[in-house]
Amino acid sequence: MASLGVNIDHVATVRQARQTVEPDPVWAAAEAELGGADCITFHLRQDRRHILDRDVHLLKQTVQVKLNMEMSLADEIVEIALKIKPDQVSLVPENRQEVTTEGGLDVAGQMDRVSGAVKRLRDAGIIVSAFIDPDPAQIKASRDAGFGAIEIHTGKYANAKGEDELAEALAEIRASLSAGLDAGLIVHGGHGLTYRNVTPVAAMEGFSEFNIGHSIIARAVFVGLREAVAEMKRLIQEAAK
């Protein structure tokens, strides 16, 4: 049964809107754990638009479940990851102007740079995952680059309109899941998953983890973070039955 990783970036986004101390994403991590989160995910961006270095250090000290750091290939960020040593890092593309991560990492197109970073991180004892589009070429490249895991970008499915688009997107995810497992990779999924659309993806046997942020934090505004996490986890568990 797939585990649930809760991305706490959006809590930090609210804090940074006022440049103040609350809401604290470190507190959010604790609340998410109490709600049943199996993993806490955060993205330390180069521009520090939400998660700050202070948060990273405190999360490392306090999180009791798996700690997953989303990150770019920037040298500064790689060095921070090597110093902090989260349980897992997820390499993602990063554009300073984007609202959220847009598209998967082009592993195939920058193999030398990616494989070098992967080796350094793996040598430090960190699980390394690639956030990639559901593309066979990127899955093969991820395996060849030394990744132990991939996270399939589910954004196309989340944004699909009409039955045909939905069916096509789900078929791509299913095929990529199968290809990833055949390549010997751990397969995660994430991006744009919500309480309304997670069930068909969570019902696919073979996913190890789903990383979900915005929908859970949005729900938490109304029911609290513990309950919002618990509700999402129940949906994932029920889909897997």
One Martini backbone bead per residue (centre of mass of N, CA, C, O) as a GRO file, in nm:
protein
  241
    1MET     BB    1   0.096   0.036   0.023
    2ALA     BB    2   0.081   0.356  -0.010
    3SER     BB    3   0.224   0.636   0.089
    4LEU     BB    4   0.224   0.963   0.264
    5GLY     BB    5   0.320   1.274   0.139
    6VAL     BB    6   0.366   1.598   0.290
    7ASN     BB    7   0.347   1.918   0.168
    8ILE     BB    8   0.461   2.235   0.338
    9ASP     BB    9   0.504   2.492   0.159
   10HIS     BB   10   0.222   2.650   0.188
   11VAL     BB   11   0.270   2.739   0.475
   12ALA     BB   12   0.516   2.918   0.409
   13THR     BB   13   0.371   3.106   0.212
   14VAL     BB   14   0.192   3.242   0.423
   15ARG     BB   15   0.416   3.352   0.598
   16GLN     BB   16   0.569   3.520   0.365
   17ALA     BB   17   0.338   3.727   0.309
   18ARG     BB   18   0.436   3.868   0.606
   19GLN     BB   19   0.716   3.819   0.724
   20THR     BB   20   0.693   3.596   0.955
   21VAL     BB   21   0.621   3.319   1.198
   22GLU     BB   22   0.328   3.268   1.070
   23PRO     BB   23   0.302   2.978   0.984
   24ASP     BB   24   0.469   2.690   1.089
   25PRO     BB   25   0.613   2.428   0.913
   26VAL     BB   26   0.707   2.264   1.160
   27TRP     BB   27   0.433   2.234   1.288
   28ALA     BB   28   0.298   2.106   1.041
   29ALA     BB   29   0.459   1.847   1.045
   30ALA     BB   30   0.351   1.747   1.318
   31GLU     BB   31   0.051   1.743   1.236
   32ALA     BB   32   0.084   1.545   1.000
   33GLU     BB   33   0.186   1.310   1.167
   34LEU     BB   34  -0.071   1.293   1.352
   35GLY     BB   35  -0.247   1.227   1.079
   36GLY     BB   36  -0.036   1.002   0.915
   37ALA     BB   37   0.219   1.075   0.799
   38ASP     BB   38   0.506   0.920   0.626
   39CYS     BB   39   0.588   1.207   0.500
   40ILE     BB   40   0.805   1.491   0.459
   41THR     BB   41   0.775   1.766   0.234
   42PHE     BB   42   1.026   1.982   0.079
   43HIS     BB   43   1.123   2.306  -0.084
   44LEU     BB   44   1.439   2.433  -0.157
   45ARG     BB   45   1.478   2.725  -0.291
   46GLN     BB   46   1.683   2.959  -0.423
   47ASP     BB   47   1.471   3.209  -0.341
   48ARG     BB   48   1.313   3.149  -0.076
   49ARG     BB   49   0.983   3.176  -0.097
   50HIS     BB   50   0.939   2.973   0.163
   51ILE     BB   51   1.152   2.791   0.239
   52LEU     BB   52   1.396   2.789   0.491
   53ASP     BB   53   1.686   2.718   0.644
   54ARG     BB   54   1.563   2.697   0.923
   55ASP     BB   55   1.357   2.476   0.851
   56VAL     BB   56   1.548   2.253   0.767
   57HIS     BB   57   1.692   2.213   1.039
   58LEU     BB   58   1.431   2.157   1.209
   59LEU     BB   59   1.323   1.919   1.049
   60LYS     BB   60   1.563   1.732   1.094
   61GLN     BB   61   1.524   1.737   1.418
   62THR     BB   62   1.186   1.658   1.426
   63VAL     BB   63   1.130   1.454   1.225
   64GLN     BB   64   0.996   1.104   1.239
   65VAL     BB   65   0.982   1.068   0.950
   66LYS     BB   66   1.020   1.092   0.640
   67LEU     BB   67   1.259   1.302   0.466
   68ASN     BB   68   1.178   1.521   0.186
   69MET     BB   69   1.386   1.683  -0.061
   70GLU     BB   70   1.328   1.922  -0.272
   71MET     BB   71   1.540   1.983  -0.573
   72SER     BB   72   1.786   2.113  -0.733
   73LEU     BB   73   2.110   2.130  -0.912
   74ALA     BB   74   2.225   2.331  -0.744
   75ASP     BB   75   2.509   2.355  -0.574
   76GLU     BB   76   2.404   2.476  -0.308
   77ILE     BB   77   2.178   2.261  -0.261
   78VAL     BB   78   2.351   2.010  -0.262
   79GLU     BB   79   2.521   2.092  -0.016
   80ILE     BB   80   2.288   2.101   0.185
   81ALA     BB   81   2.201   1.806   0.155
   82LEU     BB   82   2.478   1.686   0.246
   83LYS     BB   83   2.456   1.813   0.532
   84ILE     BB   84   2.164   1.722   0.627
   85LYS     BB   85   2.051   1.445   0.536
   86PRO     BB   86   1.808   1.333   0.418
   87ASP     BB   87   1.643   1.053   0.332
   88GLN     BB   88   1.535   1.227   0.080
   89VAL     BB   89   1.558   1.314  -0.268
   90SER     BB   90   1.406   1.541  -0.516
   91LEU     BB   91   1.457   1.595  -0.842
   92VAL     BB   92   1.398   1.919  -0.989
   93PRO     BB   93   1.280   2.155  -1.161
   94GLU     BB   94   1.372   2.521  -1.182
   95ASN     BB   95   1.169   2.820  -1.184
   96ARG     BB   96   1.150   3.144  -1.072
   97GLN     BB   97   0.850   3.203  -1.218
   98GLU     BB   98   0.703   2.981  -1.095
   99VAL     BB   99   0.448   2.859  -0.899
  100THR     BB  100   0.518   2.566  -0.985
  101THR     BB  101   0.611   2.279  -1.086
  102GLU     BB  102   0.706   2.239  -1.437
  103GLY     BB  103   0.749   1.953  -1.493
  104GLY     BB  104   1.000   1.748  -1.564
  105LEU     BB  105   1.297   1.611  -1.553
  106ASP     BB  106   1.580   1.623  -1.778
  107VAL     BB  107   1.774   1.362  -1.778
  108ALA     BB  108   1.859   1.297  -2.075
  109GLY     BB  109   1.967   1.608  -2.134
  110GLN     BB  110   2.160   1.587  -1.836
  111MET     BB  111   2.337   1.338  -1.748
  112ASP     BB  112   2.605   1.432  -1.624
  113ARG     BB  113   2.493   1.619  -1.404
  114VAL     BB  114   2.298   1.425  -1.271
  115SER     BB  115   2.485   1.179  -1.208
  116GLY     BB  116   2.677   1.337  -1.025
  117ALA     BB  117   2.470   1.411  -0.805
  118VAL     BB  118   2.366   1.129  -0.742
  119LYS     BB  119   2.631   1.010  -0.639
  120ARG     BB  120   2.677   1.202  -0.403
  121LEU     BB  121   2.409   1.138  -0.255
  122ARG     BB  122   2.437   0.829  -0.234
  123ASP     BB  123   2.714   0.832  -0.082
  124ALA     BB  124   2.547   0.975   0.171
  125GLY     BB  125   2.273   0.787   0.204
  126ILE     BB  126   2.065   0.889  -0.014
  127ILE     BB  127   1.770   0.897  -0.147
  128VAL     BB  128   1.705   0.908  -0.509
  129SER     BB  129   1.479   1.116  -0.693
  130ALA     BB  130   1.280   1.154  -0.993
  131PHE     BB  131   1.105   1.413  -1.148
  132ILE     BB  132   0.887   1.283  -1.400
  133ASP     BB  133   0.764   1.218  -1.681
  134PRO     BB  134   0.556   0.990  -1.861
  135ASP     BB  135   0.856   0.868  -1.992
  136PRO     BB  136   1.052   0.625  -2.112
  137ALA     BB  137   1.319   0.786  -2.150
  138GLN     BB  138   1.329   0.894  -1.851
  139ILE     BB  139   1.334   0.624  -1.710
  140LYS     BB  140   1.593   0.515  -1.833
  141ALA     BB  141   1.772   0.755  -1.749
  142SER     BB  142   1.731   0.722  -1.444
  143ARG     BB  143   1.863   0.451  -1.422
  144ASP     BB  144   2.139   0.533  -1.557
  145ALA     BB  145   2.193   0.770  -1.333
  146GLY     BB  146   2.115   0.613  -1.035
  147PHE     BB  147   1.843   0.595  -0.950
  148GLY     BB  148   1.605   0.458  -0.708
  149ALA     BB  149   1.383   0.674  -0.798
  150ILE     BB  150   1.049   0.780  -0.897
  151GLU     BB  151   0.836   1.062  -0.998
  152ILE     BB  152   0.531   1.087  -1.128
  153HIS     BB  153   0.384   1.314  -1.328
  154THR     BB  154   0.025   1.405  -1.270
  155GLY     BB  155  -0.071   1.671  -1.420
  156LYS     BB  156  -0.220   1.577  -1.675
  157TYR     BB  157  -0.443   1.436  -1.522
  158ALA     BB  158  -0.538   1.676  -1.338
  159ASN     BB  159  -0.597   1.859  -1.623
  160ALA     BB  160  -0.802   1.694  -1.747
  161LYS     BB  161  -1.048   1.685  -2.018
  162GLY     BB  162  -1.237   1.449  -2.025
  163GLU     BB  163  -1.242   1.113  -2.091
  164ASP     BB  164  -1.009   1.088  -2.296
  165GLU     BB  165  -0.788   1.239  -2.138
  166LEU     BB  166  -0.803   1.068  -1.885
  167ALA     BB  167  -0.739   0.793  -2.014
  168GLU     BB  168  -0.464   0.872  -2.131
  169ALA     BB  169  -0.326   0.960  -1.866
  170LEU     BB  170  -0.364   0.691  -1.713
  171ALA     BB  171  -0.210   0.517  -1.917
  172GLU     BB  172   0.063   0.658  -1.880
  173ILE     BB  173   0.094   0.599  -1.581
  174ARG     BB  174   0.073   0.291  -1.596
  175ALA     BB  175   0.314   0.248  -1.790
  176SER     BB  176   0.527   0.391  -1.608
  177LEU     BB  177   0.501   0.213  -1.366
  178SER     BB  178   0.585  -0.048  -1.508
  179ALA     BB  179   0.860   0.054  -1.616
  180GLY     BB  180   0.985   0.124  -1.343
  181LEU     BB  181   0.969  -0.158  -1.218
  182ASP     BB  182   1.129  -0.304  -1.447
  183ALA     BB  183   1.390  -0.109  -1.375
  184GLY     BB  184   1.408  -0.115  -1.044
  185LEU     BB  185   1.213   0.105  -0.936
  186ILE     BB  186   1.089   0.331  -0.737
  187VAL     BB  187   0.739   0.444  -0.721
  188HIS     BB  188   0.608   0.759  -0.754
  189GLY     BB  189   0.356   1.025  -0.691
  190GLY     BB  190   0.278   1.361  -0.837
  191HIS     BB  191   0.070   1.630  -0.895
  192GLY     BB  192  -0.254   1.750  -0.854
  193LEU     BB  193  -0.356   1.595  -0.620
  194THR     BB  194  -0.680   1.501  -0.491
  195TYR     BB  195  -0.974   1.411  -0.345
  196ARG     BB  196  -1.110   1.371  -0.641
  197ASN     BB  197  -0.842   1.215  -0.808
  198VAL     BB  198  -0.672   0.984  -0.649
  199THR     BB  199  -0.803   0.699  -0.678
  200PRO     BB  200  -0.711   0.588  -0.963
  201VAL     BB  201  -0.408   0.597  -0.883
  202ALA     BB  202  -0.413   0.444  -0.604
  203ALA     BB  203  -0.520   0.171  -0.749
  204MET     BB  204  -0.237   0.129  -0.843
  205GLU     BB  205  -0.017  -0.117  -0.850
  206GLY     BB  206   0.321  -0.001  -0.710
  207PHE     BB  207   0.303   0.229  -0.544
  208SER     BB  208   0.484   0.387  -0.268
  209GLU     BB  209   0.419   0.708  -0.323
  210PHE     BB  210   0.255   1.016  -0.223
  211ASN     BB  211   0.279   1.365  -0.314
  212ILE     BB  212   0.099   1.609  -0.115
  213GLY     BB  213  -0.022   1.954  -0.075
  214HIS     BB  214  -0.237   2.173  -0.158
  215SER     BB  215  -0.498   2.014  -0.092
  216ILE     BB  216  -0.438   1.970   0.210
  217ILE     BB  217  -0.401   2.266   0.295
  218ALA     BB  218  -0.678   2.362   0.198
  219ARG     BB  219  -0.842   2.172   0.384
  220ALA     BB  220  -0.716   2.271   0.659
  221VAL     BB  221  -0.868   2.542   0.681
  222PHE     BB  222  -1.142   2.374   0.770
  223VAL     BB  223  -1.022   2.094   0.949
  224GLY     BB  224  -0.736   2.062   0.966
  225LEU     BB  225  -0.444   1.888   0.932
  226ARG     BB  226  -0.497   1.616   1.054
  227GLU     BB  227  -0.763   1.559   0.901
  228ALA     BB  228  -0.663   1.602   0.612
  229VAL     BB  229  -0.461   1.371   0.617
  230ALA     BB  230  -0.653   1.142   0.700
  231GLU     BB  231  -0.837   1.161   0.452
  232MET     BB  232  -0.622   1.098   0.236
  233LYS     BB  233  -0.528   0.828   0.350
  234ARG     BB  234  -0.799   0.683   0.323
  235LEU     BB  235  -0.821   0.699   0.016
  236ILE     BB  236  -0.566   0.535  -0.046
  237GLN     BB  237  -0.645   0.279   0.109
  238GLU     BB  238  -0.919   0.222  -0.033
  239ALA     BB  239  -0.802   0.199  -0.326
  240ALA     BB  240  -0.613  -0.063  -0.249
  241LYS     BB  241  -0.851  -0.288  -0.195
   0.00000   0.00000   0.00000
